[in-house]
CSV table of C-alpha atoms in Angstrom, one decimal:
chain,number,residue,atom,x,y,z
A,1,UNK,CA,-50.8,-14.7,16.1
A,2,UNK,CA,-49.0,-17.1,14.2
A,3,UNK,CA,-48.7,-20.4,15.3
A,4,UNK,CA,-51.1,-19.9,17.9
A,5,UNK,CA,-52.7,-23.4,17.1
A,6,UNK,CA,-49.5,-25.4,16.6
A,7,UNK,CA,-48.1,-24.2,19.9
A,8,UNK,CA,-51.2,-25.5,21.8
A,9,UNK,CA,-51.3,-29.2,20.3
A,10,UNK,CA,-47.6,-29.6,20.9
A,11,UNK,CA,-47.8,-28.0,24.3
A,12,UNK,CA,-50.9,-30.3,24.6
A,13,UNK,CA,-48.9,-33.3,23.3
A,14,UNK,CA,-45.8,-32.7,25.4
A,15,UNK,CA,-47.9,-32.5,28.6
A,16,UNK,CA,-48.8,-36.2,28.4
A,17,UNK,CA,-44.9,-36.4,28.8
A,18,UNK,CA,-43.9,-34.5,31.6
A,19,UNK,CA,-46.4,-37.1,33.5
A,20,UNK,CA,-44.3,-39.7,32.7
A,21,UNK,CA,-40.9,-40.6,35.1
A,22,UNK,CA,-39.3,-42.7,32.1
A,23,UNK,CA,-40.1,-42.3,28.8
A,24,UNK,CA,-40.5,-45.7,27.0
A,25,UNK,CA,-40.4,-46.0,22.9
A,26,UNK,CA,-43.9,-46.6,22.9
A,27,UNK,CA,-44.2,-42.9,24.9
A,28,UNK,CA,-41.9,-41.3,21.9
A,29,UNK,CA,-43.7,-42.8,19.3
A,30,UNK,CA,-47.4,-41.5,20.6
A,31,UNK,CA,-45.5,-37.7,20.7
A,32,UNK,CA,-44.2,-38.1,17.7
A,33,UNK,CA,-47.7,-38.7,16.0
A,34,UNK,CA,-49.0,-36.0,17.6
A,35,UNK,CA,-46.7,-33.7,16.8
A,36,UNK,CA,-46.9,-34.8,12.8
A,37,UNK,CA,-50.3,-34.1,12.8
A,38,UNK,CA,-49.9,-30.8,14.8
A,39,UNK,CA,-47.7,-30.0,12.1
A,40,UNK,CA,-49.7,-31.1,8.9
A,41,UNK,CA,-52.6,-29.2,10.6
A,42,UNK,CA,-50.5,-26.1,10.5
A,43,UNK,CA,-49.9,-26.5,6.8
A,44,UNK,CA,-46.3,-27.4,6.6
A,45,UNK,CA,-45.2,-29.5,4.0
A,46,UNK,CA,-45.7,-33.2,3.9
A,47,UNK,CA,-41.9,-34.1,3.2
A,48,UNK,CA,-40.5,-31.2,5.8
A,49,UNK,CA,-42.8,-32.8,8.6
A,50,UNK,CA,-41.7,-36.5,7.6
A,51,UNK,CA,-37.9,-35.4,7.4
A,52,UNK,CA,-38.4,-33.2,11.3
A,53,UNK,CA,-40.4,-36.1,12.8
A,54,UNK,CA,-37.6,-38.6,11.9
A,55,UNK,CA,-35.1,-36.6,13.2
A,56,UNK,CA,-36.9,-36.2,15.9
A,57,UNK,CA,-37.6,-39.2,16.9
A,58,UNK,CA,-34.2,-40.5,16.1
A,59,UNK,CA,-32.3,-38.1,18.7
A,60,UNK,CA,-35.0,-38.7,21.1
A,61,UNK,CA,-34.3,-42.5,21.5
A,62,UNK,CA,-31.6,-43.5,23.8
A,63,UNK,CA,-31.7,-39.9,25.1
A,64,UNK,CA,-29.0,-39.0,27.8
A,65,UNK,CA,-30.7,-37.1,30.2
A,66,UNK,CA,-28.9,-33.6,30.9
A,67,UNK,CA,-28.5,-32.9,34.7
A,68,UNK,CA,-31.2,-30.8,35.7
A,69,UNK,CA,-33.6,-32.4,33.2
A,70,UNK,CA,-36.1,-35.0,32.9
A,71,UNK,CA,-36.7,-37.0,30.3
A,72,UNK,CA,-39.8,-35.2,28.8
A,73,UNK,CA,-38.0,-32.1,29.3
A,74,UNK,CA,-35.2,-33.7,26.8
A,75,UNK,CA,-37.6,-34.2,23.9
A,76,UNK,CA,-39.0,-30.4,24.4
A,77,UNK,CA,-35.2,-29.2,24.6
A,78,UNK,CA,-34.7,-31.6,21.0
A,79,UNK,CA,-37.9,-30.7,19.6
A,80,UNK,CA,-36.7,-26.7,19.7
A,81,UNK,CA,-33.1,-27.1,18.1
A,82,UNK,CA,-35.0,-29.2,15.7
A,83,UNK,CA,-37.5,-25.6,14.8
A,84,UNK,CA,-34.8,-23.7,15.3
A,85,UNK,CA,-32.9,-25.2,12.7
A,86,UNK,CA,-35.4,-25.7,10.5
A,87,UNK,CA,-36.3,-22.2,10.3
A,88,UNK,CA,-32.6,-21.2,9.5
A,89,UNK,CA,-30.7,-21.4,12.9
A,90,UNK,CA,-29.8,-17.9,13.7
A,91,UNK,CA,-30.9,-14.6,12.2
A,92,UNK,CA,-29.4,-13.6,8.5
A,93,UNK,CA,-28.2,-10.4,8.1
A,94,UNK,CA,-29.1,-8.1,4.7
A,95,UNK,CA,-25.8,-7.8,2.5
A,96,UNK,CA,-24.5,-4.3,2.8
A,97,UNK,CA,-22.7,-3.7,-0.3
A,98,UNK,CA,-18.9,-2.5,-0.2
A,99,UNK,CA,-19.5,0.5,-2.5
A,100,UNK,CA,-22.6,2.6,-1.9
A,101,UNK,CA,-25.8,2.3,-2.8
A,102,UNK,CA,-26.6,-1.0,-1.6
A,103,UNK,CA,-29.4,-2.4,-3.7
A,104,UNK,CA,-32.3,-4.3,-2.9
A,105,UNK,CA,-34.8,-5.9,-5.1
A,106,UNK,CA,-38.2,-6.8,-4.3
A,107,UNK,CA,-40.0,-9.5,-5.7
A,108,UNK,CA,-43.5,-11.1,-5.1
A,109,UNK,CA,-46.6,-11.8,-6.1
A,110,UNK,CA,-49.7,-9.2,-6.2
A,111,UNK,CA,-51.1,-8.8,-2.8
A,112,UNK,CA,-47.9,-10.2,-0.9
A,113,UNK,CA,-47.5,-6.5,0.4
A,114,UNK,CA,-44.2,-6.4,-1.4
A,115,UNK,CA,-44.6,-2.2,-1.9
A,116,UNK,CA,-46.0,-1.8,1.7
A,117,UNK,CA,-43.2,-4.1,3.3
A,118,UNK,CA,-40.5,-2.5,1.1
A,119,UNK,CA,-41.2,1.0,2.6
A,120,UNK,CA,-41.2,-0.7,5.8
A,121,UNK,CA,-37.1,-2.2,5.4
A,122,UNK,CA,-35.9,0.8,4.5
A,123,UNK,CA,-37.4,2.7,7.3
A,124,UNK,CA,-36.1,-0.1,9.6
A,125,UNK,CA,-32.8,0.3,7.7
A,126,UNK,CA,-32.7,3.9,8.8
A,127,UNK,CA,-33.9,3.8,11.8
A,128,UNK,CA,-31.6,0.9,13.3
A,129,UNK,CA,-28.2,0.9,10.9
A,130,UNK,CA,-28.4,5.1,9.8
A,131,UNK,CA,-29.0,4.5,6.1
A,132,UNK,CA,-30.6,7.1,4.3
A,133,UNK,CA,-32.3,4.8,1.9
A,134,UNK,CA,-34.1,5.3,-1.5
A,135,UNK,CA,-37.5,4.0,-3.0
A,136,UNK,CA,-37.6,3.0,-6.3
A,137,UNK,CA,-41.3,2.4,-8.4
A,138,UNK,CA,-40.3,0.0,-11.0
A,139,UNK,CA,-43.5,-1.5,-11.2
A,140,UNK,CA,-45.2,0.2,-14.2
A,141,UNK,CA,-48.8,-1.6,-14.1
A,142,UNK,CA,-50.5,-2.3,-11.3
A,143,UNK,CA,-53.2,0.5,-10.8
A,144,UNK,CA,-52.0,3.2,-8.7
A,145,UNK,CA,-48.7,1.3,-7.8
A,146,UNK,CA,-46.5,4.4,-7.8
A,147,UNK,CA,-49.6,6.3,-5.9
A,148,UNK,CA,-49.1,3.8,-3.3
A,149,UNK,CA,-45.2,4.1,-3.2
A,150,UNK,CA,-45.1,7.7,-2.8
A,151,UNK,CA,-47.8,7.5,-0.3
A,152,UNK,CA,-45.9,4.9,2.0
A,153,UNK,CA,-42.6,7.0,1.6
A,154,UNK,CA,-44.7,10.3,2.4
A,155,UNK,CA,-45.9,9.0,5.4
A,156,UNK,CA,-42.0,7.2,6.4
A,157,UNK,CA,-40.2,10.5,4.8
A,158,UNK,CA,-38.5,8.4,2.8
A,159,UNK,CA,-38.2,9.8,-0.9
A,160,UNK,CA,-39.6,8.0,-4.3
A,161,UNK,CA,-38.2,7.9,-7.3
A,162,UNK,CA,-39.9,7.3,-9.9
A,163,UNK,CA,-40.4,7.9,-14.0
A,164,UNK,CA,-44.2,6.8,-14.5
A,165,UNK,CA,-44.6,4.1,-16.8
A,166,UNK,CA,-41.4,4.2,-18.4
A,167,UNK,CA,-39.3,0.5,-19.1
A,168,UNK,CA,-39.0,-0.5,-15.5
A,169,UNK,CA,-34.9,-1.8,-16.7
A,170,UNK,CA,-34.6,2.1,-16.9
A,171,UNK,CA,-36.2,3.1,-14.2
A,172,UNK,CA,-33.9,0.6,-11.9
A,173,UNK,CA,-30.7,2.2,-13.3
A,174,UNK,CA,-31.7,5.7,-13.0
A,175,UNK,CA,-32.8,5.6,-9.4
A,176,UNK,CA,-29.1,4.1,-8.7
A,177,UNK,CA,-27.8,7.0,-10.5
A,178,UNK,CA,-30.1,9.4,-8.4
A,179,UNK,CA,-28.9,7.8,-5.3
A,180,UNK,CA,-25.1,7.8,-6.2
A,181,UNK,CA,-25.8,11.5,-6.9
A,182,UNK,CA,-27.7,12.5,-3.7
A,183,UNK,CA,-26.3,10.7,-0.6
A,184,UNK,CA,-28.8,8.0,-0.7
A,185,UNK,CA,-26.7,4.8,0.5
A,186,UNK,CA,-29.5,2.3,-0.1
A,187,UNK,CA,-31.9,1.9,-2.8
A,188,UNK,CA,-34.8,-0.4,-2.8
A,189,UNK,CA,-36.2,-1.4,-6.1
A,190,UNK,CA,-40.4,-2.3,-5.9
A,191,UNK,CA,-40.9,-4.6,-9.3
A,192,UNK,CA,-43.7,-5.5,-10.4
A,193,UNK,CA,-46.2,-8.5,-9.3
A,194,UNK,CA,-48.8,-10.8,-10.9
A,195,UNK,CA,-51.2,-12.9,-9.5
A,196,UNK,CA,-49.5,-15.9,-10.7
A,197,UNK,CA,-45.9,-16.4,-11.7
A,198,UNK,CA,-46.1,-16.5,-16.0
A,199,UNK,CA,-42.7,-16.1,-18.2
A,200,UNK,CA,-43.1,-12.2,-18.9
A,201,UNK,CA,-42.7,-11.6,-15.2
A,202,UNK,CA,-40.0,-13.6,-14.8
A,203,UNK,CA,-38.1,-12.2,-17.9
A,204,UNK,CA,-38.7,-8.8,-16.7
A,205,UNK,CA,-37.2,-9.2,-13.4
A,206,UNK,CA,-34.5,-11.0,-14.8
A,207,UNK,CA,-33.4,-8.4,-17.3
A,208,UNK,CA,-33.8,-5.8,-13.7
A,209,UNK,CA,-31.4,-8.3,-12.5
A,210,UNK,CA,-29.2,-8.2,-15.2
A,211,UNK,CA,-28.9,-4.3,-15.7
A,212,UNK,CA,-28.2,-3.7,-11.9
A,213,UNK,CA,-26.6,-6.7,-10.3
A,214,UNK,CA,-28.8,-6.2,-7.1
A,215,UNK,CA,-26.6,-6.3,-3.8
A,216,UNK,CA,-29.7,-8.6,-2.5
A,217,UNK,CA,-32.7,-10.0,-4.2
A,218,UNK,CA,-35.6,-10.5,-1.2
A,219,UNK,CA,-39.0,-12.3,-1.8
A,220,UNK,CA,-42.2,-11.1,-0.2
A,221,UNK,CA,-44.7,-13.8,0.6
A,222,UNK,CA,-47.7,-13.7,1.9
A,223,UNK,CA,-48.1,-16.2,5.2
A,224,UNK,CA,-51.3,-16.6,5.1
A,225,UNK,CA,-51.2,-18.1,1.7
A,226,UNK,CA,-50.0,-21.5,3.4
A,227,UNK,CA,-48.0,-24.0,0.8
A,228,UNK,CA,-49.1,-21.6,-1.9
A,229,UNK,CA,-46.3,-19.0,-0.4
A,230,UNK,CA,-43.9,-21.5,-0.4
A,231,UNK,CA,-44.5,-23.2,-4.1
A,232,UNK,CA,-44.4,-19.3,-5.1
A,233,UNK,CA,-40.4,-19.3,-3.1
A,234,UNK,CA,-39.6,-22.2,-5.0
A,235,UNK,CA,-40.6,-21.1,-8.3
A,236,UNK,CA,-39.1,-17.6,-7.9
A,237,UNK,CA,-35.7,-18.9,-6.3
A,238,UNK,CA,-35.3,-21.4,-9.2
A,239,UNK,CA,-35.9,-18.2,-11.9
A,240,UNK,CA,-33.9,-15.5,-9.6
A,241,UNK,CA,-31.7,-17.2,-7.2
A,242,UNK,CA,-33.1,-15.2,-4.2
A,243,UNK,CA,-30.6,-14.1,-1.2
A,244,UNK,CA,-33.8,-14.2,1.4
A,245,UNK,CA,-37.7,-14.0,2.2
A,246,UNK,CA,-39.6,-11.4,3.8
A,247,UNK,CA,-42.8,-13.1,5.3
A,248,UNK,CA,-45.5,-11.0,5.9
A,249,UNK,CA,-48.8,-11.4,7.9
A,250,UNK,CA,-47.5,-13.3,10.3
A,251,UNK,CA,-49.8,-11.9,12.5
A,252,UNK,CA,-52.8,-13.0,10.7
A,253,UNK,CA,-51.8,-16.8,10.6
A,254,UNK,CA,-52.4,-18.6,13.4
A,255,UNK,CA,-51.2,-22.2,11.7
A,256,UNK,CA,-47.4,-20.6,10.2
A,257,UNK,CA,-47.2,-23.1,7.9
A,258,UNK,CA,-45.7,-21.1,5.6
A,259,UNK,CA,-42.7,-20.2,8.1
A,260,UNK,CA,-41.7,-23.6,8.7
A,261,UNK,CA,-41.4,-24.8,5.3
A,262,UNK,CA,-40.1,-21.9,3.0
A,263,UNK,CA,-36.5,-22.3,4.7
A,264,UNK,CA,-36.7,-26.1,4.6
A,265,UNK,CA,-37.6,-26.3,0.6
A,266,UNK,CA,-35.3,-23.4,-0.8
A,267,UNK,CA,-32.6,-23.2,1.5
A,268,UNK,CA,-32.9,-19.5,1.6
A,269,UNK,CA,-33.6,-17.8,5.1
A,270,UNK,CA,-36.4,-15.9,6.3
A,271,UNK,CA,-34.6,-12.2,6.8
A,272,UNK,CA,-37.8,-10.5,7.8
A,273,UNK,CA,-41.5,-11.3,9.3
A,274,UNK,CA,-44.4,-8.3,9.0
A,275,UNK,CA,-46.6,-8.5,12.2
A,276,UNK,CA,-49.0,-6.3,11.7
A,277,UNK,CA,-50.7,-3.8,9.1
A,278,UNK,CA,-49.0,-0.1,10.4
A,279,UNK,CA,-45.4,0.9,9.5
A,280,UNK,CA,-43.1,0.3,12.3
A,281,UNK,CA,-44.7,-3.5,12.4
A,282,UNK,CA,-41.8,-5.0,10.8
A,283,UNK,CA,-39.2,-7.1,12.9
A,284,UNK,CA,-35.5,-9.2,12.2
A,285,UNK,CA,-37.0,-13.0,12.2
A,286,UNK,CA,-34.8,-14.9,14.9
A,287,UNK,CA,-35.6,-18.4,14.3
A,288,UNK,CA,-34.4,-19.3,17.9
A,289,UNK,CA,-37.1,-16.9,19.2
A,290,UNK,CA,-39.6,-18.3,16.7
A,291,UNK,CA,-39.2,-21.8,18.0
A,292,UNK,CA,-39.4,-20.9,22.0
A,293,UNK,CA,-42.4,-19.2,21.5
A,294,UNK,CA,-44.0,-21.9,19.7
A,295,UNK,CA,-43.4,-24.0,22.5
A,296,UNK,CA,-44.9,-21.7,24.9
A,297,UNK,CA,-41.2,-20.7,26.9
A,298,UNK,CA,-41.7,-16.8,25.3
A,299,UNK,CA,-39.3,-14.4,23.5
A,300,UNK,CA,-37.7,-12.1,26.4
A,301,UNK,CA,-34.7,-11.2,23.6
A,302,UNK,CA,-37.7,-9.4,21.8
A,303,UNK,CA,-39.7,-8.2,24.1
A,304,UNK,CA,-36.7,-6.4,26.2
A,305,UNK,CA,-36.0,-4.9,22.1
A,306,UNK,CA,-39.7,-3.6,21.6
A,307,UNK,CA,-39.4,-2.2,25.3
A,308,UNK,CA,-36.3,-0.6,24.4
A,309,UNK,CA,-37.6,1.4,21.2
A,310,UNK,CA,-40.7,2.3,23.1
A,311,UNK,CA,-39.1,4.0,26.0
A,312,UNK,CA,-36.7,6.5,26.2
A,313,UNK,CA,-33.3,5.6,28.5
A,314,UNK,CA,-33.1,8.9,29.7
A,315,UNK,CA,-37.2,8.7,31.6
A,316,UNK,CA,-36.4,4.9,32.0
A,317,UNK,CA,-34.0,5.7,34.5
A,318,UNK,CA,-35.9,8.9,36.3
A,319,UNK,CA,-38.9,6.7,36.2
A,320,UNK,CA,-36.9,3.7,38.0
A,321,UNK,CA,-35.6,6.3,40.8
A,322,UNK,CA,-38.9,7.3,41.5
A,323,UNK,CA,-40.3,3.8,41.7
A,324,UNK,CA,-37.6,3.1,43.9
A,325,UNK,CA,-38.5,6.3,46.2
A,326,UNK,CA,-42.3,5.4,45.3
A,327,UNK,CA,-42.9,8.8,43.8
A,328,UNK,CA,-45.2,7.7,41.1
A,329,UNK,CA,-47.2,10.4,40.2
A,330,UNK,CA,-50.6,10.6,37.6
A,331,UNK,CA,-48.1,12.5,35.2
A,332,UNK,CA,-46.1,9.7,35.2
A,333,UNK,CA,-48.4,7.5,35.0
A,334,UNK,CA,-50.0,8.8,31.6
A,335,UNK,CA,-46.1,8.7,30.2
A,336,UNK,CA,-45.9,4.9,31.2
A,337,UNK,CA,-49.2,4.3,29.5
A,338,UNK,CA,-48.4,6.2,25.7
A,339,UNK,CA,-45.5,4.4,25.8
A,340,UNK,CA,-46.8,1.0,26.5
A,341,UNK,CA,-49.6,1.4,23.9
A,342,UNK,CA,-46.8,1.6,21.5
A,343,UNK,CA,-45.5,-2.0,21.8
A,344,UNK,CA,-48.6,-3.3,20.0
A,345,UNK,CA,-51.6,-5.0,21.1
A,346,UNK,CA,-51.4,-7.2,24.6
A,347,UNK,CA,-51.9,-10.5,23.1
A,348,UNK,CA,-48.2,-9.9,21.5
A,349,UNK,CA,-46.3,-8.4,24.1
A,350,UNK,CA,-47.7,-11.7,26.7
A,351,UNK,CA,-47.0,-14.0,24.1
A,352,UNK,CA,-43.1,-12.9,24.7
A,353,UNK,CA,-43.2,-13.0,28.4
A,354,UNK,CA,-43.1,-16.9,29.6
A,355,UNK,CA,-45.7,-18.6,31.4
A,356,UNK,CA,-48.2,-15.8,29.9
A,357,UNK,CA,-51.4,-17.1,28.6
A,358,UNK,CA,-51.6,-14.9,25.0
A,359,UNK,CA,-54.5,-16.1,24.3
A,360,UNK,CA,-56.3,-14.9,27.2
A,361,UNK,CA,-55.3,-11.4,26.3
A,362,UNK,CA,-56.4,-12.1,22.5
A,363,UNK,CA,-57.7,-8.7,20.7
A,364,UNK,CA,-56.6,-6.6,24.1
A,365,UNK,CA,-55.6,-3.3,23.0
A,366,UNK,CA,-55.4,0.0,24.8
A,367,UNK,CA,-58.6,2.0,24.1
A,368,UNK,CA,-58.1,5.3,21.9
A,369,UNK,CA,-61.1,6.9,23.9
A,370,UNK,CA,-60.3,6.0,27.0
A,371,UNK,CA,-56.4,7.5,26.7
A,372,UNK,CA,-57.8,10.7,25.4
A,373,UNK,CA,-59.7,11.3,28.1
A,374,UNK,CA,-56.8,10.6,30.4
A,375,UNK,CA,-54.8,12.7,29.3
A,376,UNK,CA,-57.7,15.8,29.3
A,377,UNK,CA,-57.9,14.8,32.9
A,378,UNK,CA,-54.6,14.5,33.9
A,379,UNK,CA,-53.8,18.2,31.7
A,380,UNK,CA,-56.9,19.6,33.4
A,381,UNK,CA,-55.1,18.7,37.3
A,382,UNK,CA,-52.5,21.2,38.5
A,383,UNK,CA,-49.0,20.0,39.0
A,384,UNK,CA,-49.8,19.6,42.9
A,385,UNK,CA,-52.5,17.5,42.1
A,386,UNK,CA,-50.7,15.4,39.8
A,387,UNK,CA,-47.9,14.8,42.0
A,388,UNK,CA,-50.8,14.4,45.3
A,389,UNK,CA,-53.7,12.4,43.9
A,390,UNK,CA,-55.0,12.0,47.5
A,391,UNK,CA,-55.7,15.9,47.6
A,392,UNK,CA,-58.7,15.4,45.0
A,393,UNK,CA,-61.7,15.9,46.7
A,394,UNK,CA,-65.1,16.8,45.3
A,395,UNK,CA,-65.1,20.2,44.4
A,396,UNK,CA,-61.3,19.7,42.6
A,397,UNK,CA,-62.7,16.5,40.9
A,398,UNK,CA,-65.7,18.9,39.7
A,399,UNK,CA,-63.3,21.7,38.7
A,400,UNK,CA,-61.2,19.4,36.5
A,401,UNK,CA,-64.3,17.3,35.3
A,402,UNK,CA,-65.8,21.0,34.0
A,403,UNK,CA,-61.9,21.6,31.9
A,404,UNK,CA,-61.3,18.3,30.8
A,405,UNK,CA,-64.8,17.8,29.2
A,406,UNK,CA,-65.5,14.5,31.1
A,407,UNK,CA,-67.0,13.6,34.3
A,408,UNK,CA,-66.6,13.1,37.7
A,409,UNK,CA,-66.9,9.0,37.5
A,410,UNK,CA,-64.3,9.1,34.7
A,411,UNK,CA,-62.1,10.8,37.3
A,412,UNK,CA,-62.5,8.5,39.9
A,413,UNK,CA,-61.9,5.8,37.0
A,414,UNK,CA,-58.7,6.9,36.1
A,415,UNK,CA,-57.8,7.6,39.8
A,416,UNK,CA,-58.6,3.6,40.1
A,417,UNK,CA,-56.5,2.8,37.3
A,418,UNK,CA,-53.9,4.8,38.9
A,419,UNK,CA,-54.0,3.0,41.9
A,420,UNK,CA,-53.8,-0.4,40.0
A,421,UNK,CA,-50.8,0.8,38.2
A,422,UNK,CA,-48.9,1.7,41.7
A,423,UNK,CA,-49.9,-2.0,42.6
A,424,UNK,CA,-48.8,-3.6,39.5
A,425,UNK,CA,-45.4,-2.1,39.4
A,426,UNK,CA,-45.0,-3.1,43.0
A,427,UNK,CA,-45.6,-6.4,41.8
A,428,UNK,CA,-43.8,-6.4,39.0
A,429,UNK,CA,-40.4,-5.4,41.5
A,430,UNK,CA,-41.2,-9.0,43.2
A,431,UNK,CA,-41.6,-11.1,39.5
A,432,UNK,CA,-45.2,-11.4,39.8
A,433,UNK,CA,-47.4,-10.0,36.6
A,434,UNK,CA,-50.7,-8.9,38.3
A,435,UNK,CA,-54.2,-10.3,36.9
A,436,UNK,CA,-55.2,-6.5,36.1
A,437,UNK,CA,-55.0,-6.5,32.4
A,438,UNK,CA,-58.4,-7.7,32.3
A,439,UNK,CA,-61.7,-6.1,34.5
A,440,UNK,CA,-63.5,-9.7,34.6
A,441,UNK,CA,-66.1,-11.2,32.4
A,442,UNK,CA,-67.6,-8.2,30.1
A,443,UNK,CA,-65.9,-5.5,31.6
A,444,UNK,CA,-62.7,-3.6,30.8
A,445,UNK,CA,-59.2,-3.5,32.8
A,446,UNK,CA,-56.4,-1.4,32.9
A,447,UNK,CA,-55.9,1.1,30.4
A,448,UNK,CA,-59.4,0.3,29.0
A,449,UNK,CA,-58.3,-3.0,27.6
């Protein structure tokens, strides 16, 4: 995950700190050089670091000391305003234009995952505001460019419009037209890319510019290309005059470089961050939530949002009542466990919660396999059963081990699971998050993890 190595070495910096009663200059000026070099090491620009260190530094000296607070504990609360303005402050907002369609453009080099990311906005844009949005495939010459458009929106059921390899000015004006015509209140253009910025490209997307007036313009950077991403933002912004960045692979970077310097160098905020490859993996980028989970104090805002799209309200509150009455049942159980697997891998939802160790649950994912062959189990069970797990004896377990396809030991398997499940959500009722999510050394967990 991004920032993964910069949140250790500041974490590791800062901990040197916390042993300290009084911090002296001398103390400040050791933390500082750590954190420059934490920061260099994650690929943020030379001038950004120089200008945040500084700054740093400066508020840190002569500190008054909150109430509450030690003094160590003042240079962590410092040093997070400090990311949290550097990567914009607070979340910006996309424009939503005053006459419909709104229309975004988006630019970015070949490979940024501008068409994939694209898709992935307007599905968000639907999904969480009620647009009914539009793709556009204005970018006549990559290979297979409008192939990959109209597979995106097939998959989203979000329509394409395009005219093959037609002048891509045309293209742009006639999807508004479509969209004016059939209801579609948002239209999102997908230009075309290069592998390097050149003067054609440029002129293209400014004549796009010119014939539509775009509501929003939104660049689409890679993260993982490090200072390259933002020399890319720079160049772009000074041709286009961008309104925002879309940063994707933010999963894949563990320095995040990229992140903390785009804002920083062109002024323009980071609207959007992808976290991962499939098509609901796109999120708002909150820079205050950015900056507390790089200092290791989690992102509860977030993780109570990906808890509420997961789960529906309505079996959220049935499922609290029987907690409450401890009337847990296998059936229930199975529920809880579909709908966990789709908040994303383990590493990312711990990384949210505080005092978690992410890293310990690095690659931890809920095991494909192992939930089919829950669910055949737990299908195979009558409803007595499911609701009276105790009742399974041997000649049950054999019956539903013969319909389900499986075996007995899988049975008793997911009968253990079950049992840690009951304990871990007595647990969780008391603030504790049990060590279950891993089986020890070499072996697998809950949930097949």
């Amino acid at each position: 995950m991004a920032f993964e190595s910069l949140s250790e070495k500041l974490n590791a910096a800062f901990k040197k700190l916390r042993g300290k009663g009084r911090l002296k200059e001398a103390d400040i000026k050791e933390a500082m050089r750590e954190v420059r070099l934490a920061l260099l090491e994650a690929d943020v620009g030379y001038k950004v670091v120089r200008d945040f260190v500084k700054t740093v530094s400066e508020k840190s000296s002569g500190i008054d000391v909150l109430e509450g607070l030690n003094p160590a504990q003042m240079v962590i609360k410092i040093v997070n305003e400090e990311l949290c303005s550097l990567m914009g402050g607070e979340n910006a907002k996309l424009a939503i234009a005053s006459k419909p369609p709104t229309v975004i453009m988006l630019i970015g080099l070949q490979g940024s995952g501008k068409t994939t990311n694209g898709a992935k906005l307007a599905a968000y844009m639907r999904k969480t505001h009620g647009k009914n949005p539009l793709l556009a495939a204005c970018d006549i010459y990559r290979p297979a460019a409008i192939l990959q458009l109209q597979t995106v929106g097939k998959q989203l059921d979000i329509p394409v419009f395009e005219m093959g390899t037609k002048n891509p000015v045309d293209i742009a004006k006639k999807s508004i037209e479509f969209a004016a015509k059939n209801g579609n209140d948002m239209v999102f253009l997908d230009t075309a890319g290069r592998l390097h910025i050149d003067d054609e490209l440029i002129g293209e997307l400014k004549a796009v510019k010119a014939a539509v007036q775009p509501t929003e313009i939104l660049l689409v950077i890679d993260a993982m290309t490090g200072q390259d991403a933002v020399n890319a933002a720079t160049s772009f912004d000074e041709a286009l005059n961008i309104d925002g960045v879309i940063l994707t692979k933010l999963d894949g970077d563990a320095r995040g470089g990229a992140a903390l310097s785009v804002r920083a160098v062109t002024g323009k905020p980071i609207k959007f961050a992808g976290i991962g490859e499939k098509l609901d993996q796109l999120e708002p980028f909150h820079p205050d939530r950015m900056a507390s989970r790089i200092l290791g104090m989690g992102d509860v805002l977030t993780f109570i949002e990906k808890a509420e799209q997961a789960f529906d309200e309505k079996k959220a509150k049935e499922m609290t009542e029987k907690l409450l009455k401890n009337k847990f049942t296998l059936a229930d159980y199975y529920d809880q466990l579909t709908q966990l697997k789709s908040m994303g891998s383990m590493s990312d939802i711990a990384g949210m919660i505080p005092g978690v160790d992410a890293k310990a649950l690095a690659g931890a994912s809920v095991d494909e396999e192992v939930l089919k062959k829950t669910e055949a189990i737990i299908l195979s069970m009558t409803p007595h059963e499911r609701d009276n797990p105790s009742t399974l004896n041997s000649s049950r377990k054999k019956r539903i081990a013969a319909g389900s396809g499986t075996g007995v030991v899988d049975i008793n398997r997911v009968l253990k699971q079950f049992e840690m499940m009951q304990t871990m959500t007595k647990q969780l009722s008391k603030g504790k998050l049990p060590a279950m999510f891993g089986g020890g050394r070499g072996k697998k967990g809950l949930f097949g993890m």
